[in-house]
Amino acid sequence: MKLLVIGGSVFLGRAFVQEALSRGWEVTTFNRGQSGTDEPGVTAVQGDREQSADLERLAAAGPWDAVVDVCGYVPRVVGASVAALAKSADTYLMISTINAYPEFPEKAVDESSLRHECEPDAGPDDGDYGKLKVGCERAVTEGFPGRTLVIEPGLILGPGDRARRLAVWLRRAAQGGRMIAPGSPDREMQLIDARDIAIFGLDRIEDGSSGTYLTSGTPANTTWGEYLGTCVEATGGKAELVWLDDAFLEEHNVEPWTELPLWAPANEEFAAVWSPSSAKAIAAGLHCRPVPDSIRDTAAGLFAPGGMDDAFDVHHSQRDDRLMTPDRERQLLAAWDARA
């Protein structure tokens, strides 16, 4: 198989590249060479997908059996890539998002749920992230009719994750001491490893599939307690988890999801954040490794010499000025203790 990956040098794109190479596929990457280095063994074509001359040069490097697009965020830009590659590839796999569904995370969603509406030629100012991703999906399905795969991941983790969610908890656990664990340790979660998305996507390319697959992981594949406990275990066990309940944190105006990454209080706003349905993808062959394995593998890469600890992609990531500061954590822990 011959594969083109638009992106391919970081996280999910790199997972696709590594998996394809492990299968003996011929892999070409197309990126600007700014976010990371390409995996050894690929044919690297450097260029900007917003430049028509670069897209023409890329198309001439084909043909490929499939394209995997992991970095399409603006429909108009994705549409230009689709038009340039329509005669150079058999299948176009677009990585979209669970945020394509406006009712998420208040309601459980699957592929039949209400979707945002967005034109396939929309520009960057024509909607938010989820809406624009729907426009990107339309650009692909209209440009590759009957030859499109759309994967809509839920929350992704795994080695090389630059979104500063798991990395925040691993770094905090590595510091040791009393550490806020927000909410309930019994809260069930649903996560997926980037490597499992890559395996699923390439399997679907191999079997000639098309269509849309929501890939959020297998139901209740971990709990919040197991997640944070594994972060502590993977960093040497120096931290002591102190569980602060939702009501206390909300009373003290702690911002869910951002100030304490992934903390989703059990209220209407986040009622179904951990219960989207991947049933269609599971029926088609999606398998998910244990979440603790993903956490341990991420920790190993994060703290390795030259690892990810100081390198991260700011796109769709947690901003440092929104994360809980050490002083704020100490104040909250003192206030919690004073309640006893």
mmCIF file of N, CA and C in Angstrom, residues 37-118:
data_model
loop_
_atom_site.group_PDB
_atom_site.id
_atom_site.type_symbol
_atom_site.label_atom_id
_atom_site.label_comp_id
_atom_site.label_asym_id
_atom_site.label_seq_id
_atom_site.Cartn_x
_atom_site.Cartn_y
_atom_site.Cartn_z
ATOM 1 N N THR A 37 9.980 16.462 13.416
ATOM 2 C CA THR A 37 10.774 15.806 12.387
ATOM 3 C C THR A 37 10.030 14.594 11.861
ATOM 4 N N ASP A 38 10.229 14.294 10.589
ATOM 5 C CA ASP A 38 9.567 13.144 9.999
ATOM 6 C C ASP A 38 10.207 11.846 10.456
ATOM 7 N N GLU A 39 9.404 10.811 10.488
ATOM 8 C CA GLU A 39 9.853 9.483 10.887
ATOM 9 C C GLU A 39 10.834 8.942 9.844
ATOM 10 N N PRO A 40 11.945 8.340 10.280
ATOM 11 C CA PRO A 40 12.856 7.712 9.311
ATOM 12 C C PRO A 40 12.119 6.679 8.472
ATOM 13 N N GLY A 41 12.398 6.673 7.185
ATOM 14 C CA GLY A 41 11.773 5.706 6.296
ATOM 15 C C GLY A 41 10.676 6.273 5.425
ATOM 16 N N VAL A 42 10.251 7.527 5.688
ATOM 17 C CA VAL A 42 9.213 8.122 4.861
ATOM 18 C C VAL A 42 9.836 8.923 3.729
ATOM 19 N N THR A 43 9.053 9.184 2.706
ATOM 20 C CA THR A 43 9.415 10.159 1.679
ATOM 21 C C THR A 43 8.763 11.471 2.089
ATOM 22 N N ALA A 44 9.558 12.443 2.435
ATOM 23 C CA ALA A 44 9.043 13.707 2.951
ATOM 24 C C ALA A 44 8.947 14.736 1.833
ATOM 25 N N VAL A 45 7.752 15.299 1.686
ATOM 26 C CA VAL A 45 7.533 16.404 0.751
ATOM 27 C C VAL A 45 7.168 17.620 1.594
ATOM 28 N N GLN A 46 8.026 18.605 1.618
ATOM 29 C CA GLN A 46 7.743 19.786 2.419
ATOM 30 C C GLN A 46 6.979 20.811 1.603
ATOM 31 N N GLY A 47 5.999 21.402 2.237
ATOM 32 C CA GLY A 47 5.196 22.406 1.574
ATOM 33 C C GLY A 47 4.070 22.867 2.458
ATOM 34 N N ASP A 48 3.349 23.872 1.992
ATOM 35 C CA ASP A 48 2.241 24.480 2.723
ATOM 36 C C ASP A 48 0.943 24.171 1.987
ATOM 37 N N ARG A 49 0.002 23.553 2.667
ATOM 38 C CA ARG A 49 -1.242 23.160 2.018
ATOM 39 C C ARG A 49 -2.088 24.355 1.593
ATOM 40 N N GLU A 50 -1.730 25.548 2.034
ATOM 41 C CA GLU A 50 -2.450 26.740 1.619
ATOM 42 C C GLU A 50 -1.834 27.379 0.373
ATOM 43 N N GLN A 51 -0.797 26.747 -0.165
ATOM 44 C CA GLN A 51 -0.155 27.249 -1.377
ATOM 45 C C GLN A 51 -0.460 26.309 -2.539
ATOM 46 N N SER A 52 -1.122 26.830 -3.579
ATOM 47 C CA SER A 52 -1.536 25.974 -4.699
ATOM 48 C C SER A 52 -0.349 25.339 -5.403
ATOM 49 N N ALA A 53 0.755 26.041 -5.517
ATOM 50 C CA ALA A 53 1.940 25.473 -6.181
ATOM 51 C C ALA A 53 2.469 24.283 -5.401
ATOM 52 N N ASP A 54 2.433 24.363 -4.065
ATOM 53 C CA ASP A 54 2.899 23.246 -3.242
ATOM 54 C C ASP A 54 1.964 22.044 -3.392
ATOM 55 N N LEU A 55 0.661 22.287 -3.475
ATOM 56 C CA LEU A 55 -0.287 21.190 -3.659
ATOM 57 C C LEU A 55 -0.111 20.529 -5.030
ATOM 58 N N GLU A 56 0.153 21.328 -6.046
ATOM 59 C CA GLU A 56 0.392 20.760 -7.375
ATOM 60 C C GLU A 56 1.642 19.885 -7.368
ATOM 61 N N ARG A 57 2.658 20.344 -6.688
ATOM 62 C CA ARG A 57 3.908 19.575 -6.593
ATOM 63 C C ARG A 57 3.664 18.285 -5.818
ATOM 64 N N LEU A 58 2.842 18.361 -4.777
ATOM 65 C CA LEU A 58 2.515 17.164 -4.008
ATOM 66 C C LEU A 58 1.762 16.155 -4.865
ATOM 67 N N ALA A 59 0.750 16.607 -5.573
ATOM 68 C CA ALA A 59 -0.052 15.695 -6.398
ATOM 69 C C ALA A 59 0.812 14.969 -7.417
ATOM 70 N N ALA A 60 1.823 15.648 -7.916
ATOM 71 C CA ALA A 60 2.708 15.039 -8.915
ATOM 72 C C ALA A 60 3.570 13.937 -8.310
ATOM 73 N N ALA A 61 3.684 13.915 -6.967
ATOM 74 C CA ALA A 61 4.500 12.885 -6.309
ATOM 75 C C ALA A 61 3.731 11.579 -6.139
ATOM 76 N N GLY A 62 2.419 11.572 -6.434
ATOM 77 C CA GLY A 62 1.607 10.368 -6.284
ATOM 78 C C GLY A 62 1.827 9.394 -7.416
ATOM 79 N N PRO A 63 0.937 8.414 -7.557
ATOM 80 C CA PRO A 63 -0.335 8.261 -6.834
ATOM 81 C C PRO A 63 -0.172 7.471 -5.541
ATOM 82 N N TRP A 64 -1.258 7.499 -4.738
ATOM 83 C CA TRP A 64 -1.304 6.755 -3.480
ATOM 84 C C TRP A 64 -2.614 5.968 -3.407
ATOM 85 N N ASP A 65 -2.579 4.936 -2.592
ATOM 86 C CA ASP A 65 -3.813 4.206 -2.327
ATOM 87 C C ASP A 65 -4.745 5.009 -1.427
ATOM 88 N N ALA A 66 -4.157 5.813 -0.544
ATOM 89 C CA ALA A 66 -4.988 6.578 0.390
ATOM 90 C C ALA A 66 -4.241 7.798 0.898
ATOM 91 N N VAL A 67 -5.031 8.788 1.275
ATOM 92 C CA VAL A 67 -4.553 9.979 1.972
ATOM 93 C C VAL A 67 -5.110 9.948 3.385
ATOM 94 N N VAL A 68 -4.286 10.275 4.367
ATOM 95 C CA VAL A 68 -4.746 10.485 5.735
ATOM 96 C C VAL A 68 -4.469 11.944 6.082
ATOM 97 N N ASP A 69 -5.518 12.672 6.403
ATOM 98 C CA ASP A 69 -5.408 14.099 6.703
ATOM 99 C C ASP A 69 -5.674 14.303 8.192
ATOM 100 N N VAL A 70 -4.605 14.555 8.946
ATOM 101 C CA VAL A 70 -4.750 14.716 10.396
ATOM 102 C C VAL A 70 -4.758 16.173 10.824
ATOM 103 N N CYS A 71 -4.562 17.094 9.903
ATOM 104 C CA CYS A 71 -4.412 18.504 10.308
ATOM 105 C C CYS A 71 -5.254 19.426 9.445
ATOM 106 N N GLY A 72 -6.482 19.003 9.144
ATOM 107 C CA GLY A 72 -7.402 19.856 8.411
ATOM 108 C C GLY A 72 -8.386 20.515 9.359
ATOM 109 N N TYR A 73 -8.361 21.848 9.431
ATOM 110 C CA TYR A 73 -9.213 22.568 10.375
ATOM 111 C C TYR A 73 -10.134 23.589 9.706
ATOM 112 N N VAL A 74 -9.807 23.980 8.474
ATOM 113 C CA VAL A 74 -10.588 24.989 7.764
ATOM 114 C C VAL A 74 -11.125 24.366 6.483
ATOM 115 N N PRO A 75 -12.441 24.328 6.292
ATOM 116 C CA PRO A 75 -13.009 23.659 5.120
ATOM 117 C C PRO A 75 -12.429 24.126 3.797
ATOM 118 N N ARG A 76 -12.267 25.420 3.632
ATOM 119 C CA ARG A 76 -11.744 25.953 2.378
ATOM 120 C C ARG A 76 -10.346 25.416 2.094
ATOM 121 N N VAL A 77 -9.539 25.294 3.144
ATOM 122 C CA VAL A 77 -8.169 24.797 2.982
ATOM 123 C C VAL A 77 -8.186 23.303 2.683
ATOM 124 N N VAL A 78 -9.020 22.554 3.400
ATOM 125 C CA VAL A 78 -9.136 21.126 3.138
ATOM 126 C C VAL A 78 -9.655 20.892 1.724
ATOM 127 N N GLY A 79 -10.614 21.700 1.296
ATOM 128 C CA GLY A 79 -11.160 21.548 -0.042
ATOM 129 C C GLY A 79 -10.119 21.718 -1.126
ATOM 130 N N ALA A 80 -9.174 22.617 -0.911
ATOM 131 C CA ALA A 80 -8.100 22.799 -1.889
ATOM 132 C C ALA A 80 -7.224 21.555 -1.965
ATOM 133 N N SER A 81 -6.944 20.944 -0.824
ATOM 134 C CA SER A 81 -6.156 19.706 -0.806
ATOM 135 C C SER A 81 -6.917 18.585 -1.502
ATOM 136 N N VAL A 82 -8.214 18.510 -1.240
ATOM 137 C CA VAL A 82 -9.041 17.474 -1.857
ATOM 138 C C VAL A 82 -9.046 17.621 -3.372
ATOM 139 N N ALA A 83 -9.228 18.837 -3.845
ATOM 140 C CA ALA A 83 -9.261 19.072 -5.286
ATOM 141 C C ALA A 83 -7.935 18.710 -5.938
ATOM 142 N N ALA A 84 -6.834 19.042 -5.265
ATOM 143 C CA ALA A 84 -5.519 18.765 -5.834
ATOM 144 C C ALA A 84 -5.219 17.275 -5.888
ATOM 145 N N LEU A 85 -5.779 16.507 -4.944
ATOM 146 C CA LEU A 85 -5.414 15.090 -4.814
ATOM 147 C C LEU A 85 -6.479 14.133 -5.326
ATOM 148 N N ALA A 86 -7.576 14.656 -5.867
ATOM 149 C CA ALA A 86 -8.697 13.805 -6.263
ATOM 150 C C ALA A 86 -8.306 12.734 -7.280
ATOM 151 N N LYS A 87 -7.339 13.037 -8.124
ATOM 152 C CA LYS A 87 -6.910 12.072 -9.137
ATOM 153 C C LYS A 87 -5.620 11.350 -8.745
ATOM 154 N N SER A 88 -5.136 11.631 -7.551
ATOM 155 C CA SER A 88 -3.854 11.051 -7.118
ATOM 156 C C SER A 88 -4.006 10.028 -6.004
ATOM 157 N N ALA A 89 -5.240 9.788 -5.526
ATOM 158 C CA ALA A 89 -5.455 8.836 -4.426
ATOM 159 C C ALA A 89 -6.813 8.183 -4.578
ATOM 160 N N ASP A 90 -6.925 6.962 -4.065
ATOM 161 C CA ASP A 90 -8.177 6.221 -4.136
ATOM 162 C C ASP A 90 -9.117 6.545 -2.978
ATOM 163 N N THR A 91 -8.551 6.762 -1.777
ATOM 164 C CA THR A 91 -9.354 6.983 -0.572
ATOM 165 C C THR A 91 -8.807 8.186 0.175
ATOM 166 N N TYR A 92 -9.708 8.951 0.788
ATOM 167 C CA TYR A 92 -9.299 10.096 1.608
ATOM 168 C C TYR A 92 -9.849 9.872 3.011
ATOM 169 N N LEU A 93 -8.954 9.722 3.992
ATOM 170 C CA LEU A 93 -9.346 9.550 5.394
ATOM 171 C C LEU A 93 -9.153 10.883 6.108
ATOM 172 N N MET A 94 -10.244 11.423 6.605
ATOM 173 C CA MET A 94 -10.225 12.708 7.300
ATOM 174 C C MET A 94 -10.372 12.501 8.793
ATOM 175 N N ILE A 95 -9.464 13.052 9.567
ATOM 176 C CA ILE A 95 -9.598 13.031 11.024
ATOM 177 C C ILE A 95 -10.427 14.241 11.440
ATOM 178 N N SER A 96 -11.602 13.994 11.970
ATOM 179 C CA SER A 96 -12.490 15.045 12.424
ATOM 180 C C SER A 96 -12.511 15.035 13.953
ATOM 181 N N THR A 97 -13.677 15.178 14.565
ATOM 182 C CA THR A 97 -13.756 15.299 16.019
ATOM 183 C C THR A 97 -15.150 15.004 16.531
ATOM 184 N N ILE A 98 -15.225 14.557 17.755
ATOM 185 C CA ILE A 98 -16.515 14.369 18.412
ATOM 186 C C ILE A 98 -17.248 15.695 18.586
ATOM 187 N N ASN A 99 -16.510 16.805 18.513
ATOM 188 C CA ASN A 99 -17.128 18.126 18.629
ATOM 189 C C ASN A 99 -17.942 18.507 17.396
ATOM 190 N N ALA A 100 -18.015 17.585 16.417
ATOM 191 C CA ALA A 100 -18.921 17.786 15.288
ATOM 192 C C ALA A 100 -20.379 17.741 15.733
ATOM 193 N N TYR A 101 -20.634 17.226 16.931
ATOM 194 C CA TYR A 101 -21.988 17.056 17.448
ATOM 195 C C TYR A 101 -22.276 18.144 18.497
ATOM 196 N N PRO A 102 -23.163 19.090 18.187
ATOM 197 C CA PRO A 102 -23.373 20.223 19.102
ATOM 198 C C PRO A 102 -23.994 19.838 20.442
ATOM 199 N N GLU A 103 -24.637 18.667 20.525
ATOM 200 C CA GLU A 103 -25.243 18.266 21.795
ATOM 201 C C GLU A 103 -24.237 17.654 22.761
ATOM 202 N N PHE A 104 -23.055 17.347 22.275
ATOM 203 C CA PHE A 104 -21.999 16.813 23.134
ATOM 204 C C PHE A 104 -21.331 17.968 23.861
ATOM 205 N N PRO A 105 -21.036 17.871 25.157
ATOM 206 C CA PRO A 105 -21.074 16.693 26.029
ATOM 207 C C PRO A 105 -22.321 16.587 26.911
ATOM 208 N N GLU A 106 -23.343 17.398 26.623
ATOM 209 C CA GLU A 106 -24.540 17.314 27.454
ATOM 210 C C GLU A 106 -25.299 16.004 27.231
ATOM 211 N N LYS A 107 -25.282 15.507 25.983
ATOM 212 C CA LYS A 107 -26.015 14.299 25.649
ATOM 213 C C LYS A 107 -25.091 13.276 25.005
ATOM 214 N N ALA A 108 -25.417 12.003 25.190
ATOM 215 C CA ALA A 108 -24.664 10.943 24.529
ATOM 216 C C ALA A 108 -24.922 11.026 23.026
ATOM 217 N N VAL A 109 -23.877 10.804 22.238
ATOM 218 C CA VAL A 109 -23.998 10.945 20.787
ATOM 219 C C VAL A 109 -23.458 9.704 20.091
ATOM 220 N N ASP A 110 -23.954 9.501 18.870
ATOM 221 C CA ASP A 110 -23.377 8.533 17.948
ATOM 222 C C ASP A 110 -23.462 9.133 16.546
ATOM 223 N N GLU A 111 -23.142 8.351 15.527
ATOM 224 C CA GLU A 111 -23.062 8.893 14.175
ATOM 225 C C GLU A 111 -24.395 9.414 13.643
ATOM 226 N N SER A 112 -25.504 9.036 14.266
ATOM 227 C CA SER A 112 -26.821 9.491 13.819
ATOM 228 C C SER A 112 -27.276 10.764 14.523
ATOM 229 N N SER A 113 -26.487 11.267 15.455
ATOM 230 C CA SER A 113 -26.898 12.428 16.247
ATOM 231 C C SER A 113 -26.858 13.718 15.423
ATOM 232 N N LEU A 114 -27.532 14.736 15.933
ATOM 233 C CA LEU A 114 -27.530 16.061 15.323
ATOM 234 C C LEU A 114 -26.103 16.558 15.136
ATOM 235 N N ARG A 115 -25.841 17.103 13.945
ATOM 236 C CA ARG A 115 -24.506 17.596 13.646
ATOM 237 C C ARG A 115 -24.564 19.103 13.400
ATOM 238 N N HIS A 116 -23.427 19.757 13.573
ATOM 239 C CA HIS A 116 -23.332 21.155 13.161
ATOM 240 C C HIS A 116 -23.591 21.266 11.663
ATOM 241 N N GLU A 117 -23.938 22.443 11.236
ATOM 242 C CA GLU A 117 -24.063 22.727 9.812
ATOM 243 C C GLU A 117 -22.948 23.689 9.413
ATOM 244 N N CYS A 118 -22.255 23.344 8.326
ATOM 245 C CA CYS A 118 -21.154 24.189 7.865
ATOM 246 C C CYS A 118 -20.923 23.922 6.387
#
